[in-house]
Coordinates of C-alpha atoms in Angstrom, one line a residue:
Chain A
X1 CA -89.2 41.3 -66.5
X2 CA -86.1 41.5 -68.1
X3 CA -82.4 42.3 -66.6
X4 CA -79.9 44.2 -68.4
X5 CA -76.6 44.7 -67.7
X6 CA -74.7 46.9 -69.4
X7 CA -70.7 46.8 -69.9
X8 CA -70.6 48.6 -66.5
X9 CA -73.0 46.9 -64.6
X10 CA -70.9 43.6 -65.4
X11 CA -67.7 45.0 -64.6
X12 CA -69.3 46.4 -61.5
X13 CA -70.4 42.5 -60.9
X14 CA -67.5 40.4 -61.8
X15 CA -65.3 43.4 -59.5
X16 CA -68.3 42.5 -56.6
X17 CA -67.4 38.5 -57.2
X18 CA -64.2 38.9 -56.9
X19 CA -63.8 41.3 -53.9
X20 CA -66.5 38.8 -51.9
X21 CA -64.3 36.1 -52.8
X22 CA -61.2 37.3 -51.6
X23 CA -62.7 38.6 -48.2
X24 CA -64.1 35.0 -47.8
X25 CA -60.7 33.9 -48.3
X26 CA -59.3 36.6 -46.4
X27 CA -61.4 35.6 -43.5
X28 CA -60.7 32.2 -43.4
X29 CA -57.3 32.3 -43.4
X30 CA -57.4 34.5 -40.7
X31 CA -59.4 31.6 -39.2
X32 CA -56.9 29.5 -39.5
X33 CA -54.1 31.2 -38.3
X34 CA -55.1 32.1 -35.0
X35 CA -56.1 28.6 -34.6
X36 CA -52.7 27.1 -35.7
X37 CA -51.8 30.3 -32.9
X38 CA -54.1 28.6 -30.4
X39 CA -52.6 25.6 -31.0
X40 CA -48.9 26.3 -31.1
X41 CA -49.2 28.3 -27.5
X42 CA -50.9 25.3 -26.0
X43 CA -48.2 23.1 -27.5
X44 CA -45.5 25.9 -26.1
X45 CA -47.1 25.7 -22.8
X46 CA -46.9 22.4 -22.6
X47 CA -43.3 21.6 -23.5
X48 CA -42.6 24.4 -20.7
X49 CA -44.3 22.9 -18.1
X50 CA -42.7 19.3 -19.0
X51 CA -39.1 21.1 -19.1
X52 CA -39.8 22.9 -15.8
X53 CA -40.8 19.5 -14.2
X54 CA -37.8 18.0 -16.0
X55 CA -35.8 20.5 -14.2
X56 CA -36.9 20.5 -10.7
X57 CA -36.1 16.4 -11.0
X58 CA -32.7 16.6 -12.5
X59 CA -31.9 19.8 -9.8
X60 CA -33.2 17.2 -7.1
X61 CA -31.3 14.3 -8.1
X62 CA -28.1 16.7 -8.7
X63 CA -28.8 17.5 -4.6
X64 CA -28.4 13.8 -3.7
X65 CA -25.2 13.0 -5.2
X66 CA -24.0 16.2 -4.2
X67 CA -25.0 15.5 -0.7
X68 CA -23.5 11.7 -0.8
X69 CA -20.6 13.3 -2.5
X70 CA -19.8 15.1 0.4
X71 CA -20.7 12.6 3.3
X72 CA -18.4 10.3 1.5
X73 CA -15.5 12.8 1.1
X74 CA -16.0 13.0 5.1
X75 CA -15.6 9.6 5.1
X76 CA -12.5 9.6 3.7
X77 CA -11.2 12.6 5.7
X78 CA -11.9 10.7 8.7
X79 CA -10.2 7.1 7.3
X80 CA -6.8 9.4 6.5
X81 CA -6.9 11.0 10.0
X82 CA -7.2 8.1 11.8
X83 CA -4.2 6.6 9.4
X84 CA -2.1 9.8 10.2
X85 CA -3.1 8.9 14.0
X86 CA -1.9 5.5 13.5
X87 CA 1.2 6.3 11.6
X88 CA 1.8 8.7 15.1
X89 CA 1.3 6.5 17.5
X90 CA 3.3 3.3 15.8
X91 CA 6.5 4.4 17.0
X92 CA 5.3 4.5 20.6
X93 CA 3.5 1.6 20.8
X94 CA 5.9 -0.8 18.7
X95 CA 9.4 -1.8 18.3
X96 CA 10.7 -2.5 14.8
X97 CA 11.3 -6.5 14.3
X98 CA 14.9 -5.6 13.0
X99 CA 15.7 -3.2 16.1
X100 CA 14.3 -6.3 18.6
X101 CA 16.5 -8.8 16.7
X102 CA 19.5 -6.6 16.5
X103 CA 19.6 -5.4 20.4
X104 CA 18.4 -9.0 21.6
X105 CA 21.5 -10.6 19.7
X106 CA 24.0 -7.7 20.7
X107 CA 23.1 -8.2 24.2
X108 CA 23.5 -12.1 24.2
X109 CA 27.0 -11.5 22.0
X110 CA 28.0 -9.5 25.2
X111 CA 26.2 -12.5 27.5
X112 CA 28.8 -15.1 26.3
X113 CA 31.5 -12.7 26.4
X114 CA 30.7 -12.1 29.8
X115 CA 30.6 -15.7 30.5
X116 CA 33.8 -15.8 28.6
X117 CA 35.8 -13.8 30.9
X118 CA 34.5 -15.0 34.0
X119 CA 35.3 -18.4 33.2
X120 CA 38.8 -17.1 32.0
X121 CA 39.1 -15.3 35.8
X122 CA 37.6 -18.4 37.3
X123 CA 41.1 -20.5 35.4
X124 CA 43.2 -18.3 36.0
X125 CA 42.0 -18.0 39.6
X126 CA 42.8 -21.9 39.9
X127 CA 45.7 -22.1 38.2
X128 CA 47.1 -19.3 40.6
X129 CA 46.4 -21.7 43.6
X130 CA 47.9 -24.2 42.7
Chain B
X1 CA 52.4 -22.4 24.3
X2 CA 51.5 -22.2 20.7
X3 CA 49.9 -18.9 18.9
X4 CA 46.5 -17.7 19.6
X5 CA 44.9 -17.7 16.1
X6 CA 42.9 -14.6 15.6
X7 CA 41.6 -15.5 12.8
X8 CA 40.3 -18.1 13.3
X9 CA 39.0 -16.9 16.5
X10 CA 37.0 -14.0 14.6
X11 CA 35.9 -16.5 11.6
X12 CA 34.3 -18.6 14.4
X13 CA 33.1 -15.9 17.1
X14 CA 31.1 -14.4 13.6
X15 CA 30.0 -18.2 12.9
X16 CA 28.4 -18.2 16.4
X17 CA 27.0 -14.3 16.1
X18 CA 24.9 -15.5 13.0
X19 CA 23.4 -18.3 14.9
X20 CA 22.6 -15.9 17.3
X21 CA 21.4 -13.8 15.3
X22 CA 19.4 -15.8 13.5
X23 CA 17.8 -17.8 16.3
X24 CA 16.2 -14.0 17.5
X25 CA 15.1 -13.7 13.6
X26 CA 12.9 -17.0 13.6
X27 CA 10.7 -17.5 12.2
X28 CA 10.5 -15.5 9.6
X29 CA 14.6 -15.2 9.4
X30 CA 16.5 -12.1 8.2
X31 CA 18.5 -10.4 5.2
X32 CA 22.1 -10.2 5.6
X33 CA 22.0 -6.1 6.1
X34 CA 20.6 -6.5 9.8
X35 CA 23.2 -9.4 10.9
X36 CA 26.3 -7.6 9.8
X37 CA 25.0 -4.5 11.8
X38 CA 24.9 -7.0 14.7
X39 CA 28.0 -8.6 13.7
X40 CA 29.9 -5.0 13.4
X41 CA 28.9 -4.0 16.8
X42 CA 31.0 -6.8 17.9
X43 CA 33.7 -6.3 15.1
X44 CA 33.6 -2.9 13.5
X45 CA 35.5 -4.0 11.0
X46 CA 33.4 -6.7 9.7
X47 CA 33.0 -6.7 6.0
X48 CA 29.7 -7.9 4.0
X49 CA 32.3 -10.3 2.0
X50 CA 33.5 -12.0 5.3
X51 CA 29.7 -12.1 6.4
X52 CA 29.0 -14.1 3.1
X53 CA 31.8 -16.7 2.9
X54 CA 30.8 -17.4 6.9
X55 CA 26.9 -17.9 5.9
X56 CA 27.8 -19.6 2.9
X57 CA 29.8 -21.4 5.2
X58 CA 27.0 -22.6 7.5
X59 CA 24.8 -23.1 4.6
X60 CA 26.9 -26.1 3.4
X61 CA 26.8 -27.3 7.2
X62 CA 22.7 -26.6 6.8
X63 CA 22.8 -25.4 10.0
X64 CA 21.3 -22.6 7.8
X65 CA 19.0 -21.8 5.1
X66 CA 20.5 -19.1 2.7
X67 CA 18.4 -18.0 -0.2
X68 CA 20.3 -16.1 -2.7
X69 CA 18.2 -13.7 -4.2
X70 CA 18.1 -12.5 -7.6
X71 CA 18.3 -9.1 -6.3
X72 CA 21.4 -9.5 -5.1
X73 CA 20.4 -9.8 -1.1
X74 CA 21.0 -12.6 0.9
X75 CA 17.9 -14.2 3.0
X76 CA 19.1 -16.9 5.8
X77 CA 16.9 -18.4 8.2
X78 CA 18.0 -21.3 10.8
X79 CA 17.2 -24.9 9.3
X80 CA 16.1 -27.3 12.1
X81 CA 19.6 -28.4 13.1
X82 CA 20.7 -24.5 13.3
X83 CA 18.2 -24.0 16.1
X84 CA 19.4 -26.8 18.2
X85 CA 22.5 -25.6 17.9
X86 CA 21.7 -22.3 18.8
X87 CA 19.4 -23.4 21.7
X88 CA 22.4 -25.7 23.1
X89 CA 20.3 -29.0 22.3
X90 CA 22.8 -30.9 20.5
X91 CA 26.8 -31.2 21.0
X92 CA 28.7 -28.1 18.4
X93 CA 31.4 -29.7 16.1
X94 CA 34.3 -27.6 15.5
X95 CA 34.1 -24.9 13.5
X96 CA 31.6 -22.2 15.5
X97 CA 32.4 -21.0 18.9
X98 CA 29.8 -21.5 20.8
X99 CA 30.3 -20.6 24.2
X100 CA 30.4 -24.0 27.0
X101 CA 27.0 -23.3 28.4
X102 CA 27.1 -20.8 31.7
X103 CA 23.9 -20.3 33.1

């Protein structure tokens, strides 16, 4: 048994070659891509989860400084109250150190000009008598 | 009868005020602002001049400690002998009037 081909039949051929060829390759680089597809959404899906989870612990942490940020500017509220309160009640509780010292002296100046003048009455009253 | 001295008797009544003064400051002592106040409620006329040449004055008798600041205030505080002075311990030489002791 012998084959022939004619001009035709081996155009026909080499055109059936090459058409199965580029379907294989067609095909398998379909393949591919929806793997690399596969691959990239799992990838994506992961980094989201990890950001989300990220997130929630930065958002959490953010909540406790917030939170001590705020007791602490209480804090401070109530140290400047009770400072006003202090400053308030100083002037009724105390006497200034330069206000004692000047009326203490004053009022002794007067003492021993008191004295003065009653010994001066008590002279004169003697001298009189005599 | 000679002349009463006023002068001398206001030199020496503000001699005496300072003591005084002073001996209510210990014992941390006091700038010269708050002893002329006292010493202008007994002489409204005082002057801060006359206030320095009298604590000067009783800082060469060290009956007083005066620091002269670099600021230009004056700090005193009674030295050891100013307080016995003051608190009628030991006998005044002339120079302050210090009242004969009453009470």
């Amino acid at each position: 048994m012998s084959v022939e081909f004619n001009l035709a039949n081996l155009i026909f051929v080499v055109i059936a070659l090459f058409s199965g060829g580029w379907a294989l390759l067609k095909i398998i680089a379909i393949q591919f891509e929806r793997g690399l597809k596969r691959d990239l959404q799992e990838q994506f899906r992961l980094q989201e989860v990890a950001s989300k989870a990220h997130y929630l612990q930065l958002n959490t942490r953010l909540d406790v400084l917030d939170s001590a940020a705020k007791a602490d500017a209480g804090q401070w509220q109530r140290v400047e109250r009770e400072l006003l309160n202090l400053k308030a009640d100083m002037p009724l509780h105390y006497v200034r150190r330069e206000d004692y010292i000047r009326g203490q002296s004053v009022l002794e100046a007067k003492l021993d000009g008191l004295g003065t003048k009653l010994e001066n009455a008590q002279l004169r009253a003697l001298k009189n008598a005599s | 009868m000679h002349q009463i001295d006023h002068a001398r008797l206001r030199r020496e009544a503000l001699r005496w005020l300072i003591l005084l003064t002073l001996n209510n400051a210990r014992p941390i002592g006091a700038f010269e602002g708050l002893i002329l106040s006292v010493a202008q409620s007994e002489y409204p006329d005082a002057t801060p001049l006359e206030l320095r040449r009298e604590m000067d004055y009783l800082h060469d008798r060290e009956l007083v400690k005066v620091d002269k600041q670099p600021n230009g205030k004056w700090f005193a505080e009674l030295s050891r002998f100013g307080v016995d002075v003051a608190e009628y311990t030991i006998v005044c030489e002339p120079g302050i009037a210090r009242p004969a002791k009453y009470w």
